[in-house]
C-alpha positions in Angstrom: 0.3 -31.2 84.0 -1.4 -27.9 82.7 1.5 -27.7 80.1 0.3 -31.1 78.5 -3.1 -30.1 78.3 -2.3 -26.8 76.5 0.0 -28.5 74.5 -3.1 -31.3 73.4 -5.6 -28.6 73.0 -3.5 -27.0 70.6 -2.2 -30.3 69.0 -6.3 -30.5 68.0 -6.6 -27.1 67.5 -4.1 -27.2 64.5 -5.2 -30.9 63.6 -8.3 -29.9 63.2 -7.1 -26.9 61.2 -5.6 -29.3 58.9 -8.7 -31.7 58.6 -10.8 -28.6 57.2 -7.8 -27.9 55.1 -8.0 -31.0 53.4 -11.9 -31.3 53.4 -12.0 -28.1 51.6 -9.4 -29.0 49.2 -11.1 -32.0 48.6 -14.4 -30.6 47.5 -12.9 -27.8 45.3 -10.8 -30.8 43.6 -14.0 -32.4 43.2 -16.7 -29.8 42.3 -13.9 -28.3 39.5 -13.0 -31.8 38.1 -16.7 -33.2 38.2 -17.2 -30.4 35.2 -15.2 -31.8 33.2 -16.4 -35.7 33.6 -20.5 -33.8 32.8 -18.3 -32.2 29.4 -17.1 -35.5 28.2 -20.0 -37.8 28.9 -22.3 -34.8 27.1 -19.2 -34.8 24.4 -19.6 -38.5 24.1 -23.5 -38.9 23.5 -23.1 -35.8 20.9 -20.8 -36.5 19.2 -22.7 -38.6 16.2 -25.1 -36.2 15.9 -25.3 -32.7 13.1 -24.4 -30.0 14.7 -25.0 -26.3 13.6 -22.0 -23.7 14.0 -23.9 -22.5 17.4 -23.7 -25.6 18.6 -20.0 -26.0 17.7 -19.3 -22.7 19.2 -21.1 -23.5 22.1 -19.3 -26.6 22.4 -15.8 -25.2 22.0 -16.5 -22.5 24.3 -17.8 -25.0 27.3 -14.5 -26.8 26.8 -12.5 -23.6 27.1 -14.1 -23.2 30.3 -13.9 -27.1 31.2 -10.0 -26.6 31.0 -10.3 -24.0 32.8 -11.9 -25.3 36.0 -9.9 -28.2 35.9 -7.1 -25.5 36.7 -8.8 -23.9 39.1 -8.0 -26.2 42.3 -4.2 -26.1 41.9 -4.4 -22.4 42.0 -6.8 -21.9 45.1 -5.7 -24.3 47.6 -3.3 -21.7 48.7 -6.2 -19.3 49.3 -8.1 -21.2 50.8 -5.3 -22.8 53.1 -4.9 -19.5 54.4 -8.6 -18.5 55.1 -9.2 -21.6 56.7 -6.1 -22.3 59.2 -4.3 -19.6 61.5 -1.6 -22.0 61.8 -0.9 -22.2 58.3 -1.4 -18.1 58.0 1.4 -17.9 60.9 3.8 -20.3 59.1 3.7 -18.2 55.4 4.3 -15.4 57.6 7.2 -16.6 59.0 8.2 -18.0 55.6 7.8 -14.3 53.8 9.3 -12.4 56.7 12.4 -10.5 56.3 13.5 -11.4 60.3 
C-alpha cells in the first residue's frame, strides 16, 4: 500500500507541474499576442487620419516591436518549462546526456 501512495503523490506532484506549465504558457501566449490586437485596433482608428513623419516613425517602430512580441512565446516556453517543473528539468537532462 505505501508504494501506491508514493506513486499518487508523485502522479500529482508532476501533474501539477504540468498545470503551471501550461498556465504559464498560457499567459505569456496571451500577454505577447494581446499587443498586437491594442497595435491593430490603434492601427485601425488611425489610419484616416494625417500623420506627421514622427508619427509614421513611431508607428513603424511600435509594429517592429509588435512582431516582435508575437515571437516571443514560441521562444520562451522552453525557459520557462524548465523553471517551473523539476520533472521536465530531469527529462532534458536525460535527453542531453551523453549516458
Amino acid at each position: 500500500m505505501p508504494d501506491k501512495t508514493l506513486h499518487d503523490k508523485s502522479t500529482y506532484k508532476c501533474f501539477r507541474q504540468f498545470v503551471w506549465m501550461v498556465l504559464i504558457d498560457t499567459l505569456l501566449y496571451g500577454i505577447f499576442c494581446s499587443m498586437a490586437a491594442i497595435f491593430l485596433t490603434h492601427q485601425q482608428i488611425t489610419q484616416y487620419q494625417q500623420k506627421s513623419i514622427e508619427q509614421l516613425q513611431l508607428d513603424i517602430f511600435l509594429k517592429q516591436i509588435t512582431v516582435f512580441c508575437l515571437h516571443i512565446p514560441f521562444g520562451v516556453s522552453c525557459y520557462t518549462n524548465l523553471l517551473v517543473s523539476k520533472a521536465y528539468r530531469n527529462a532534458m537532462k536525460n535527453v542531453f546526456s551523453w549516458n
